Coordinates of C-alpha atoms in Angstrom, one line a residue:
Chain A
M1 CA 6.9 -0.4 23.6
D2 CA 4.6 2.8 23.4
K3 CA 7.5 4.9 23.3
I4 CA 8.4 3.7 20.0
Q5 CA 5.1 4.5 18.5
E6 CA 4.8 7.8 20.1
R7 CA 8.0 9.0 18.4
V8 CA 7.2 7.3 15.0
L9 CA 4.0 9.2 15.2
E10 CA 5.5 12.4 16.1
A11 CA 7.6 12.1 12.9
T12 CA 4.6 11.2 10.7
I13 CA 2.5 14.0 11.9
A14 CA 5.5 16.8 11.8
D15 CA 5.8 15.5 8.2
T16 CA 2.5 16.8 7.0
D17 CA 2.7 20.0 8.7
V18 CA 5.7 21.2 6.7
G19 CA 5.4 18.5 4.3
Q20 CA 3.2 19.1 1.3
G21 CA 5.1 22.3 -0.2
K22 CA 8.5 21.3 0.7
Q23 CA 8.5 17.8 -0.3
E24 CA 9.3 16.9 -4.0
H25 CA 6.3 15.9 -5.7
I26 CA 6.8 12.6 -7.3
P27 CA 4.1 12.1 -9.9
P28 CA 1.8 8.9 -9.3
P29 CA 2.2 6.1 -11.7
T30 CA 0.7 6.7 -15.1
N31 CA -1.0 3.4 -15.5
S32 CA -4.3 5.3 -16.1
K33 CA -3.0 6.8 -19.3
N34 CA -3.8 5.8 -22.7
N35 CA -3.1 2.0 -22.7
P36 CA 0.1 1.8 -24.5
A37 CA -0.7 -1.7 -25.7
K38 CA -3.8 -0.4 -27.5
P39 CA -2.7 -0.1 -31.0
S40 CA -4.0 2.1 -33.7
L41 CA -2.9 2.9 -37.1
Y42 CA -0.6 5.7 -35.9
N43 CA 0.7 3.5 -33.1
M44 CA 1.6 0.7 -35.6
T45 CA 3.6 3.1 -37.7
A46 CA 5.2 4.7 -34.7
T47 CA 6.2 1.2 -33.4
A48 CA 7.9 0.6 -36.5
E49 CA 9.7 4.1 -36.4
I50 CA 10.6 3.7 -32.7
A51 CA 11.9 0.2 -32.9
M52 CA 14.0 1.1 -36.2
L53 CA 15.4 4.4 -35.3
K54 CA 15.9 4.7 -31.6
P55 CA 19.5 4.2 -31.0
S56 CA 20.7 1.4 -28.7
G57 CA 21.8 2.2 -25.3
N58 CA 22.9 -1.3 -24.8
D59 CA 26.4 -1.3 -23.7
A60 CA 27.2 -4.7 -25.2
V61 CA 26.0 -3.7 -28.7
E62 CA 27.6 -0.1 -28.6
A63 CA 31.0 -1.7 -27.4
K64 CA 30.9 -4.2 -30.1
M65 CA 30.0 -1.8 -32.8
K66 CA 33.0 0.5 -31.5
T67 CA 35.6 -2.1 -31.1
S68 CA 35.3 -3.5 -34.6
S69 CA 38.0 -1.3 -36.4
S70 CA 37.9 -2.4 -40.0
T71 CA 35.2 -1.0 -42.3
W72 CA 34.2 -4.3 -43.5
A73 CA 33.4 -5.5 -39.9
K74 CA 31.7 -2.3 -38.9
S75 CA 29.4 -2.5 -41.8
S76 CA 28.7 -6.1 -41.3
N77 CA 28.0 -5.5 -37.8
K78 CA 25.6 -2.8 -38.7
L79 CA 24.1 -5.1 -41.0
E80 CA 23.6 -7.4 -38.3
Y81 CA 22.2 -5.0 -35.9
L82 CA 19.7 -3.8 -38.7
F83 CA 18.7 -7.4 -39.2
Y84 CA 17.7 -7.8 -35.4
K85 CA 16.1 -4.5 -35.5
T86 CA 13.8 -5.5 -38.4
L87 CA 13.1 -8.7 -36.6
L88 CA 12.2 -6.8 -33.6
T89 CA 9.8 -4.6 -35.3
I90 CA 8.0 -7.4 -36.9
L91 CA 7.8 -9.1 -33.4
Y92 CA 6.4 -5.9 -32.1
M93 CA 3.8 -5.8 -35.0
I94 CA 2.8 -9.3 -34.1
Y95 CA 2.5 -8.6 -30.5
A96 CA 0.5 -5.4 -31.1
C97 CA -2.0 -7.3 -33.2
V98 CA -2.5 -10.1 -30.6
R99 CA -2.7 -7.5 -27.9
Y100 CA -5.3 -5.5 -29.9
A101 CA -7.5 -8.5 -30.2
K102 CA -7.1 -9.3 -26.6
Y103 CA -7.8 -5.8 -25.5
Q104 CA -11.0 -5.7 -27.5
Y105 CA -12.0 -9.0 -25.9
N106 CA -11.3 -7.8 -22.5
R107 CA -13.3 -4.6 -22.9
T108 CA -16.3 -6.3 -24.3
K109 CA -16.1 -8.7 -21.5
I110 CA -15.9 -6.0 -19.0
Q111 CA -18.8 -4.1 -20.4
I112 CA -21.0 -7.3 -20.5
L113 CA -20.2 -7.9 -16.9
N114 CA -21.0 -4.3 -15.8
L115 CA -24.4 -4.7 -17.4
A116 CA -24.7 -8.0 -15.7
Y117 CA -23.6 -6.8 -12.3
S118 CA -25.4 -3.7 -11.2
P119 CA -26.2 -2.8 -7.7
S120 CA -28.8 -0.3 -8.9
N121 CA -28.6 1.6 -5.5
T122 CA -30.1 -1.2 -3.5
P123 CA -28.1 -2.9 -0.6
Q124 CA -30.3 -5.9 -0.7
L125 CA -29.1 -6.7 -4.3
I126 CA -25.4 -6.6 -3.1
R127 CA -26.4 -8.7 0.0
Q128 CA -27.9 -11.4 -2.4
D129 CA -24.8 -11.4 -4.4
V130 CA -22.5 -11.7 -1.4
L131 CA -24.6 -14.5 0.4
K132 CA -23.6 -17.0 -2.0
F133 CA -19.9 -16.9 -1.3
Q134 CA -18.4 -19.0 1.3
K135 CA -16.1 -16.5 2.8
L136 CA -15.9 -13.0 2.9
P137 CA -12.4 -11.0 3.5
K138 CA -12.5 -9.2 6.9
R139 CA -10.3 -6.7 5.7
L140 CA -10.6 -5.2 2.2
A141 CA -8.0 -3.1 0.7
T142 CA -8.2 -1.1 -2.6
I143 CA -5.9 1.0 -4.5
L144 CA -7.5 4.1 -6.0
E145 CA -6.0 6.3 -8.7
F146 CA -6.3 10.2 -9.1
K147 CA -7.3 10.6 -12.7
S148 CA -6.7 14.0 -14.4
E149 CA -9.3 16.5 -14.1
G150 CA -10.2 16.5 -17.6
D151 CA -11.2 12.8 -17.6
V152 CA -14.6 11.3 -17.1
G153 CA -14.7 10.6 -13.4
G154 CA -11.4 12.4 -13.0
G155 CA -10.0 14.8 -10.6
L156 CA -10.9 15.1 -6.8
G157 CA -14.6 14.6 -7.1
G158 CA -14.3 11.4 -9.2
L159 CA -11.9 10.0 -6.5
I160 CA -14.2 10.9 -3.8
N161 CA -17.2 9.2 -5.6
D162 CA -15.2 6.1 -6.5
G163 CA -14.1 6.0 -2.8
S164 CA -17.8 6.5 -1.3
E165 CA -19.1 3.8 -3.7
L166 CA -16.7 1.3 -2.4
V167 CA -17.7 2.3 1.2
T168 CA -21.2 1.7 0.3
W169 CA -20.7 -1.5 -1.2
S170 CA -18.5 -2.7 1.6
I171 CA -21.2 -1.8 4.2
S172 CA -23.8 -3.6 1.9
A173 CA -21.7 -6.6 1.8
G174 CA -21.0 -7.0 5.5
I175 CA -17.3 -5.9 5.5
K176 CA -16.1 -4.6 8.6
H177 CA -12.8 -2.8 7.6
L178 CA -11.9 -1.0 4.3
T179 CA -8.4 0.4 3.5
L180 CA -8.3 3.0 0.7
Y181 CA -5.1 3.7 -0.7
D182 CA -4.2 6.3 -3.0
Y183 CA -0.5 7.4 -3.9
D184 CA -0.7 11.0 -3.1
G185 CA -3.2 10.9 -0.2
H186 CA -5.8 13.2 -1.7
L187 CA -8.5 11.4 0.2
K188 CA -6.9 11.7 3.6
K189 CA -6.1 15.6 2.8
N190 CA -9.9 16.1 1.7
V191 CA -11.4 14.0 4.5
D192 CA -14.3 16.3 5.1
E193 CA -15.5 16.4 1.7
F194 CA -14.8 12.7 1.4
R195 CA -17.2 12.3 4.6
K196 CA -19.7 14.3 2.9
G197 CA -19.4 12.3 -0.1
I198 CA -19.9 8.9 1.8
H199 CA -22.9 10.2 3.5
H200 CA -24.4 11.4 0.2
K201 CA -23.9 8.0 -1.2
L202 CA -25.1 6.2 1.7
S203 CA -28.3 8.1 1.8
K204 CA -28.9 7.2 -1.8
Y205 CA -28.7 3.5 -1.1
Y206 CA -30.4 3.4 2.5
G207 CA -32.5 6.3 2.5
P208 CA -31.9 9.6 4.5
S209 CA -33.3 8.5 7.5
N210 CA -31.5 5.3 7.9
V211 CA -27.8 6.1 7.0
P212 CA -25.4 3.4 8.5
K213 CA -22.6 5.0 10.6
F214 CA -19.1 4.9 9.7
A215 CA -15.6 5.9 11.1
I216 CA -12.6 7.1 9.1
R217 CA -9.3 6.5 10.5
I218 CA -6.2 8.4 9.1
P219 CA -3.1 6.3 10.7
Q220 CA -0.7 8.8 9.5
W221 CA -2.1 11.5 11.8
N222 CA -3.4 9.4 14.3
K223 CA -7.0 10.7 13.8
V224 CA -10.4 9.0 13.9
Y225 CA -13.5 10.9 12.5
F226 CA -17.1 9.6 12.9
N227 CA -19.8 10.1 10.4
L228 CA -20.5 13.6 8.9
P229 CA -18.5 16.6 10.0
G230 CA -20.4 18.6 12.6
T231 CA -22.1 15.7 14.2
A232 CA -21.7 15.5 17.9
P233 CA -18.9 13.0 18.8
S234 CA -20.1 12.8 22.2
D235 CA -23.3 10.8 21.4
P236 CA -22.4 7.3 22.4
D237 CA -24.3 5.8 19.6
S238 CA -22.2 7.4 17.1
K239 CA -19.1 5.4 17.9
K240 CA -21.0 2.0 17.1
V241 CA -20.2 1.8 13.3
A242 CA -20.9 -0.5 10.6
L243 CA -17.7 0.1 8.6
E244 CA -14.3 1.4 9.5
V245 CA -12.5 3.2 6.6
S246 CA -8.7 3.6 6.8
L247 CA -7.1 6.1 4.4
L248 CA -3.5 5.3 3.5
S249 CA -1.0 6.9 1.0
N250 CA 2.7 6.4 0.0
R251 CA 3.6 7.9 3.3
D252 CA 2.4 5.1 5.1
G253 CA 4.5 2.6 3.4
R254 CA 8.1 2.6 3.2
E255 CA 8.7 5.9 4.7
T256 CA 6.9 4.7 8.1
I257 CA 9.3 1.7 8.2
V258 CA 12.2 4.1 7.6
D259 CA 10.8 6.1 10.4
L260 CA 10.4 3.2 12.7
T261 CA 14.0 2.3 12.0
K262 CA 15.3 5.7 12.9
T263 CA 13.3 5.6 16.2
M264 CA 14.6 2.2 17.0
A265 CA 18.1 3.3 16.1
D266 CA 17.9 6.4 18.5
L267 CA 16.6 4.1 21.4
C268 CA 19.4 1.7 20.8
V269 CA 21.9 4.5 20.7
N270 CA 20.6 5.9 23.9
N271 CA 20.5 2.2 25.5
E272 CA 16.9 2.5 26.0
M273 CA 16.6 -0.8 24.0
K274 CA 18.8 -3.7 22.9
L275 CA 19.6 -4.6 19.4
S276 CA 18.1 -8.1 20.2
D277 CA 14.8 -6.7 21.1
I278 CA 14.2 -5.9 17.5
T279 CA 12.3 -9.0 16.3
M280 CA 9.7 -9.8 13.8
K281 CA 7.2 -9.7 16.4
L282 CA 7.9 -6.3 17.7
V283 CA 8.3 -4.9 14.2
D284 CA 4.9 -6.4 13.1
S285 CA 2.9 -5.0 16.4
E286 CA 4.5 -1.7 15.8
L287 CA 3.6 -1.6 12.1
T288 CA 0.1 -2.9 13.0
Q289 CA -0.3 0.0 15.4
L290 CA 0.9 2.6 13.2
V291 CA -0.6 1.6 9.9
G292 CA -3.2 -1.1 10.7
P293 CA -3.4 -4.8 10.2
E294 CA -2.6 -6.8 6.9
P295 CA -5.8 -6.7 4.4
D296 CA -7.0 -10.3 3.2
L297 CA -7.8 -8.9 -0.2
L298 CA -6.5 -6.1 -2.3
L299 CA -8.7 -4.8 -5.3
Y300 CA -6.8 -3.0 -8.0
F301 CA -9.0 -0.9 -10.6
G302 CA -6.2 -0.5 -13.1
P303 CA -5.3 -2.4 -16.3
S304 CA -2.4 -4.1 -15.0
L305 CA -1.2 -4.7 -11.6
D306 CA 0.9 -2.1 -10.1
L307 CA 1.2 -1.9 -6.3
Q308 CA 2.1 1.7 -6.4
G309 CA 4.1 1.7 -3.0
F310 CA 1.3 0.0 -1.0
P311 CA 2.9 -0.6 2.4
P312 CA 5.1 -3.6 2.0
W313 CA 4.8 -5.0 5.3
H314 CA 1.2 -5.4 4.8
I315 CA 1.1 -7.5 1.6
R316 CA 2.5 -10.7 2.9
L317 CA -0.2 -13.1 2.2
T318 CA -2.7 -10.6 0.8
E319 CA -4.8 -11.9 -2.3
F320 CA -4.7 -9.4 -5.2
Y321 CA -7.6 -9.0 -7.6
W322 CA -7.6 -6.8 -10.7
E323 CA -9.2 -7.3 -14.2
E324 CA -6.9 -6.8 -17.2
D325 CA -7.6 -3.7 -19.3
N326 CA -10.1 -2.4 -16.8
D327 CA -9.6 1.2 -15.7
Q328 CA -12.8 1.9 -13.6
V329 CA -14.1 1.4 -10.4
T330 CA -17.1 -0.7 -10.9
Y331 CA -19.2 -2.9 -8.9
S332 CA -18.7 -5.9 -11.2
V333 CA -15.1 -5.8 -10.4
F334 CA -15.8 -5.5 -6.6
I335 CA -18.1 -8.4 -6.7
R336 CA -15.9 -10.5 -8.9
G337 CA -12.9 -9.8 -6.5
L338 CA -14.9 -11.1 -3.6
K339 CA -16.0 -14.0 -5.5
S340 CA -12.3 -15.0 -6.4
Y341 CA -11.3 -14.6 -2.8
S342 CA -14.2 -16.9 -1.5
T343 CA -12.7 -19.7 -3.5
C344 CA -9.0 -19.1 -3.0
K345 CA -7.0 -21.2 -0.4
I346 CA -4.3 -20.0 1.7
N347 CA -1.7 -22.4 3.0
V348 CA 1.3 -20.7 4.5
G349 CA 4.3 -22.8 3.4
K350 CA 2.6 -26.1 2.9
Chain B
M1 CA 10.7 -30.0 -25.0
T2 CA 12.6 -32.9 -23.6
D3 CA 10.5 -35.0 -25.9
S4 CA 11.5 -33.2 -29.1
S5 CA 14.9 -34.6 -29.0
S6 CA 13.5 -37.7 -30.6
F7 CA 13.3 -35.7 -33.9
P8 CA 16.6 -35.3 -35.4
G9 CA 17.6 -31.7 -35.6
L10 CA 14.7 -30.0 -33.8
Q11 CA 16.5 -29.7 -30.9
Q12 CA 19.3 -27.5 -32.7
A13 CA 16.5 -25.7 -34.5
L14 CA 14.8 -24.8 -31.4
T15 CA 18.1 -23.8 -29.6
A16 CA 18.8 -21.5 -32.8
C17 CA 15.4 -19.8 -32.5
K18 CA 15.9 -19.0 -29.0
N19 CA 19.3 -17.5 -29.5
L20 CA 17.9 -15.5 -32.3
F21 CA 14.9 -14.4 -30.3
A22 CA 17.4 -13.4 -27.3
H23 CA 19.4 -11.2 -29.8
V24 CA 16.4 -9.5 -31.0
I25 CA 15.2 -8.7 -27.5
R26 CA 18.5 -7.5 -26.5
V27 CA 18.3 -5.1 -29.4
S28 CA 15.1 -3.4 -27.9
D29 CA 17.1 -2.0 -25.2
C30 CA 14.0 -2.6 -23.0
V31 CA 15.0 -5.8 -21.1
P32 CA 14.0 -6.1 -17.4
Q33 CA 17.4 -5.9 -15.5
H34 CA 16.3 -7.8 -12.5
V35 CA 13.7 -10.5 -12.7
A36 CA 12.1 -12.4 -9.8
F37 CA 10.4 -15.9 -9.9
I38 CA 8.0 -17.6 -7.6
M39 CA 8.3 -21.2 -8.9
D40 CA 4.9 -22.5 -7.8
G41 CA 3.0 -25.7 -8.9
N42 CA 5.8 -28.5 -8.8
R43 CA 3.6 -30.6 -6.3
R44 CA 0.4 -29.9 -8.3
W45 CA 2.1 -30.7 -11.4
A46 CA 3.5 -34.1 -10.0
K47 CA -0.2 -34.8 -8.8
K48 CA -1.3 -34.1 -12.3
E49 CA 1.2 -36.3 -14.1
H50 CA 0.8 -39.2 -11.4
V51 CA 4.3 -39.0 -10.5
E52 CA 6.4 -38.5 -7.2
V53 CA 6.5 -35.2 -5.6
K54 CA 10.3 -35.4 -5.9
E55 CA 9.9 -35.6 -9.6
G56 CA 7.7 -32.5 -9.8
H57 CA 10.7 -30.6 -7.9
N58 CA 12.9 -32.2 -10.4
A59 CA 10.9 -31.0 -13.5
G60 CA 10.7 -27.7 -11.9
F61 CA 14.5 -27.4 -11.6
H62 CA 14.8 -28.2 -15.3
S63 CA 12.1 -25.7 -16.3
M64 CA 14.2 -23.0 -14.1
S65 CA 17.4 -23.5 -15.8
R66 CA 15.6 -23.3 -19.3
V67 CA 14.0 -20.0 -18.3
L68 CA 17.0 -18.6 -16.5
E69 CA 19.1 -19.4 -19.8
L70 CA 16.7 -17.5 -22.0
C71 CA 16.8 -14.5 -19.6
Y72 CA 20.4 -14.4 -19.3
E73 CA 20.8 -14.6 -23.2
S74 CA 18.4 -11.7 -23.5
G75 CA 20.4 -9.6 -21.3
V76 CA 18.7 -9.7 -17.9
S77 CA 21.5 -9.1 -15.5
T78 CA 20.0 -10.3 -12.2
A79 CA 17.5 -13.1 -11.6
T80 CA 16.1 -14.1 -8.1
V81 CA 14.3 -17.3 -7.4
F82 CA 12.1 -18.1 -4.5
A83 CA 13.4 -21.9 -3.8
F84 CA 12.2 -22.3 -0.2
S85 CA 10.3 -20.2 2.3
I86 CA 11.0 -20.4 5.9
E87 CA 7.4 -21.5 6.2
N88 CA 8.1 -24.4 4.1
F89 CA 10.0 -26.1 7.3
K90 CA 6.3 -26.8 8.0
R91 CA 6.0 -29.5 5.1
S92 CA 6.5 -33.2 5.9
P93 CA 10.2 -34.0 7.0
I94 CA 10.4 -36.5 4.1
E95 CA 9.6 -33.8 1.6
V96 CA 11.8 -31.1 3.4
D97 CA 14.5 -33.7 3.2
S98 CA 14.1 -34.3 -0.5
L99 CA 14.0 -30.5 -1.2
M100 CA 17.3 -30.1 0.7
N101 CA 18.7 -32.9 -1.4
L102 CA 17.6 -31.3 -4.6
A103 CA 19.0 -28.0 -3.6
R104 CA 22.3 -29.7 -2.8
N105 CA 22.5 -31.4 -5.9
G106 CA 21.0 -28.6 -7.9
I107 CA 23.7 -26.2 -6.8
R108 CA 26.3 -28.7 -7.3
Q109 CA 25.1 -29.4 -10.7
V110 CA 25.0 -25.6 -11.5
V111 CA 28.6 -25.4 -10.4
Q112 CA 30.2 -28.4 -11.7
N113 CA 29.1 -29.3 -15.0
G114 CA 26.5 -26.3 -15.6
E115 CA 27.7 -24.6 -18.6
M116 CA 25.3 -22.0 -17.8
A117 CA 27.1 -20.6 -14.9
E118 CA 30.4 -20.7 -17.1
K119 CA 28.9 -19.3 -20.1
H120 CA 27.1 -16.6 -18.8
G121 CA 29.4 -15.6 -16.0
I122 CA 27.0 -16.1 -13.2
K123 CA 27.7 -15.3 -9.7
I124 CA 25.5 -17.2 -7.5
N125 CA 24.2 -15.8 -4.1
V126 CA 22.2 -17.6 -1.6
I127 CA 20.1 -15.3 0.4
G128 CA 17.8 -15.7 3.4
D129 CA 18.5 -17.2 6.9
R130 CA 21.0 -19.7 6.5
S131 CA 21.2 -20.3 10.3
L132 CA 18.1 -22.7 9.5
L133 CA 19.8 -25.1 7.1
P134 CA 21.8 -28.2 7.8
D135 CA 25.5 -28.0 7.8
D136 CA 26.2 -29.9 4.7
V137 CA 24.1 -27.9 2.5
I138 CA 25.6 -24.7 4.0
K139 CA 29.1 -26.2 3.0
E140 CA 27.5 -26.8 -0.5
I141 CA 26.5 -23.2 -0.8
E142 CA 29.7 -21.7 0.3
A143 CA 31.6 -23.8 -2.2
A144 CA 29.2 -22.6 -4.9
E145 CA 29.6 -19.1 -4.0
S146 CA 33.3 -19.0 -3.7
I147 CA 33.6 -20.9 -7.2
T148 CA 31.5 -18.3 -8.8
R149 CA 32.5 -15.5 -6.9
N150 CA 34.6 -13.9 -9.8
N151 CA 31.8 -14.0 -12.3
K152 CA 30.9 -10.6 -13.1
R153 CA 28.1 -10.8 -15.9
A154 CA 25.1 -11.9 -14.2
V155 CA 23.8 -12.7 -10.8
L156 CA 21.5 -15.5 -9.7
N157 CA 19.8 -15.1 -6.3
I158 CA 18.6 -18.2 -4.7
C159 CA 16.3 -17.5 -1.8
F160 CA 17.0 -20.3 0.4
P161 CA 15.3 -20.0 3.2
Y162 CA 13.8 -16.7 2.8
T163 CA 10.6 -14.7 3.7
G164 CA 10.3 -10.9 3.0
R165 CA 9.5 -10.1 6.3
D166 CA 12.6 -11.8 7.7
E167 CA 14.6 -9.9 5.2
L168 CA 13.1 -6.6 6.2
V169 CA 13.8 -7.1 9.9
H170 CA 17.2 -8.2 9.0
A171 CA 18.0 -5.0 7.3
I172 CA 16.5 -2.9 10.2
H173 CA 18.7 -4.7 12.4
Q174 CA 21.6 -4.1 10.3
V175 CA 20.9 -0.4 10.0
V176 CA 20.4 0.2 13.6
Q177 CA 23.7 -1.6 14.3
E178 CA 25.5 0.9 11.9
V179 CA 23.8 4.0 13.5
K180 CA 25.1 2.4 17.0
N181 CA 28.5 1.8 15.4
G182 CA 28.4 5.5 14.5
D183 CA 28.6 5.2 10.7
Y184 CA 25.8 7.7 10.2
K185 CA 23.5 9.3 12.2
S186 CA 19.9 8.0 12.7
T187 CA 18.6 11.2 11.0
E188 CA 20.4 10.1 7.9
V189 CA 18.5 6.8 7.6
N190 CA 16.4 6.9 4.2
E191 CA 14.8 4.2 1.9
T192 CA 18.0 3.9 0.1
I193 CA 19.9 2.7 3.2
I194 CA 17.5 0.3 4.0
D195 CA 17.6 -0.9 0.2
D196 CA 21.4 -1.5 0.5
N197 CA 21.0 -3.5 3.7
L198 CA 18.5 -5.9 2.2
Y199 CA 19.7 -9.2 0.8
T200 CA 19.3 -7.7 -2.8
G201 CA 21.3 -4.4 -1.9
H202 CA 23.3 -3.0 -4.4
L203 CA 21.6 -5.0 -7.1
P204 CA 19.5 -3.4 -9.8
P205 CA 16.0 -3.0 -8.6
V206 CA 13.4 -5.7 -9.2
D207 CA 11.5 -4.8 -12.4
L208 CA 9.6 -7.9 -13.3
L209 CA 8.0 -10.6 -11.0
V210 CA 6.5 -13.9 -12.5
R211 CA 4.5 -16.2 -10.5
T212 CA 3.1 -19.3 -11.7
S213 CA 0.1 -21.7 -10.9
G214 CA -2.5 -19.0 -10.8
V215 CA -2.3 -17.8 -7.3
T216 CA -2.3 -14.1 -6.9
R217 CA -0.3 -13.6 -3.7
L218 CA 3.3 -12.7 -3.1
S219 CA 3.6 -15.2 -0.2
D220 CA 6.2 -13.0 1.5
F221 CA 8.5 -12.8 -1.3
L222 CA 10.4 -9.5 -1.9
I223 CA 7.6 -7.4 -0.5
W224 CA 9.8 -4.5 -0.1
Q225 CA 11.0 -4.6 -3.7
V226 CA 7.9 -5.5 -5.5
S227 CA 5.6 -3.0 -3.9
R228 CA 7.7 -0.1 -5.4
K229 CA 5.5 1.6 -8.2
G230 CA 6.3 0.6 -11.7
V231 CA 7.1 -3.0 -10.9
N232 CA 5.5 -5.3 -13.6
I233 CA 3.7 -8.4 -11.8
E234 CA 2.7 -11.3 -14.0
F235 CA 0.5 -14.1 -12.3
L236 CA 0.2 -17.0 -14.8
D237 CA -2.2 -19.7 -15.0
C238 CA 0.2 -22.6 -15.5
L239 CA 2.2 -24.8 -13.3
W240 CA 5.9 -24.0 -13.0
P241 CA 7.1 -27.2 -14.9
D242 CA 4.8 -26.3 -17.8
F243 CA 6.3 -22.7 -17.8
G244 CA 8.8 -22.9 -20.6
T245 CA 10.9 -20.9 -22.6
I246 CA 8.0 -19.7 -24.8
K247 CA 6.0 -18.1 -22.1
M248 CA 9.1 -16.4 -20.8
A249 CA 9.8 -15.1 -24.2
W250 CA 6.2 -13.8 -24.6
I251 CA 6.5 -11.8 -21.2
L252 CA 10.0 -10.4 -22.2
L253 CA 8.5 -9.2 -25.5
K254 CA 5.5 -7.7 -23.6
F255 CA 7.9 -6.0 -21.2
A256 CA 10.1 -4.6 -24.1
F257 CA 6.9 -3.3 -26.0
K258 CA 5.6 -1.7 -23.0
G259 CA 9.1 -0.1 -22.4
T260 CA 9.6 1.1 -25.9
F261 CA 6.1 2.9 -25.8
L262 CA 6.4 4.3 -22.2
S263 CA 9.8 5.9 -23.0
V264 CA 8.4 7.9 -25.8
D265 CA 5.1 8.5 -23.9
P266 CA 5.2 12.3 -24.5
D267 CA 5.0 11.8 -28.2
L268 CA 2.1 9.5 -27.9
E269 CA 0.4 11.4 -25.0
D270 CA -2.7 12.1 -27.0
S271 CA -2.8 9.2 -29.6
E272 CA -5.8 10.8 -31.3
R273 CA -4.1 14.0 -32.1
G274 CA -0.9 12.1 -32.9
E275 CA -3.1 10.0 -35.4
E276 CA -4.4 13.1 -37.1
A277 CA -1.1 14.8 -37.3
Y278 CA 0.0 11.7 -38.9
L279 CA -2.7 11.3 -41.3
K280 CA -2.1 15.0 -42.4
K281 CA 1.5 14.4 -42.8
S282 CA 1.1 11.5 -44.8
K283 CA -1.3 13.6 -47.2

């Protein structure tokens, strides 16, 4: 079934050549924005105003208000509506207060944990943390977010920094495969800078003469890069890597499944393939070839879990880990994610 | 909640409270349209309470009807519950049998004397690979579907037996078949077409997933639908039979709160500045 792969790859590669300008830009999810749940004085009053004044779009309510013909019924309906709105506002206020307390608690907890767990640029410390765990994920995936340029740790620089830190921690922890997902694919579009970023970070941890080797795979374009740009790929040693990094974006998710469907439809129309050939096993092997295998653990570094279009086929049994109200890529989340994975029990169906 | 019936009038008061809450949430206009549930933890609950596994599943069924009732009252139009995974056939034959019995009785109960289906106008859909089910269960399912076929207000999808990958392969199959039939060209295939060919096709997109028992996995449930950006995923650290109306109400409130704020996000983009402006105005 190599034919299928070839064709799908053609489609995905062609997509990027024309792609970027032509495709409509869909903004990534706005999870990194101001936490809407974090209330302030202004927010509290705004809640009240919004809850009270925003017209209802609920069909049932509208219809009910319209159908009541007599003025008395109308006003009593309005009164009823107002009563519910008031109650809603009170509920929102209560929720906001509880949420505020919880937010403060979570933030404090995260800050304390960040102090407690610090890799301080030494792989040995990470190694020690990891040795306590009974099992490690073979394949780790993370969802990264491109934050706006103005923020601390925002922009492309921030993203590359986050990515290369994750690479370094993974190498130190002894993980062999790392998948970095960012919705718009900024990392794969700037792969050379990313390679430099990783090299820089690694030499900080391991010393400039002792940098571990790594490979970067971009499944969408079917390309593999080794180490720094400019190093000779012919060197046989350079292919023995400590870590393989896959860079994924939204394009590798549903759209790849759509491409696969198109290709199989073409083959079926031309009678090169039978409908009964399309099985779970075939689809699975094709998607594993095209995107990569399923990760064991997915780390998310946002305040509340949002999968952001991560390849759906690949999250069947993946364990998720994120910390509520956290919005930074930190070592403490990384190590606590590994810890929670080491205790989880996966029993398919049973 | 079942114990509280010993206290006269309390039951009525609780029902009134629930209805009031549902009305209030409805007014917020930010109610999830399609809620999905993974009802995990029935067996652990049975172990904890020292009762038979069967009892655990029964308690889970009651918990489900309570939660669904609140959802429909609050204006949720579609609910999808993960009743049985294709992988669950690996369990002991006795348990599989008792689950099949529960499903048969459960569906019969919902249809025959369940006021729920009538009151809310619920249309029942059983989705998944039915060919794996015993004949008598299929009959019961078909009866339930045909009785509730004309209900329009709300939909209840029961995933039985289901896995997300199986659903996706099934959808791909159908799309390929349609292309072969000449319904459309292969170049026209897109996400929407696949969406429509899923078991949940033509229903509102899933916007909230709730899983109980502290497990943070999807376990092959609605993988295509839930991986979409902006879907709220709630993993709760309680067993399904303990998951009641109050916890669901809190989740609905959270969803509404978030929705109300995000829909006016441009105004609140910079809350610091907003605050200043507000303070100036109030002076």
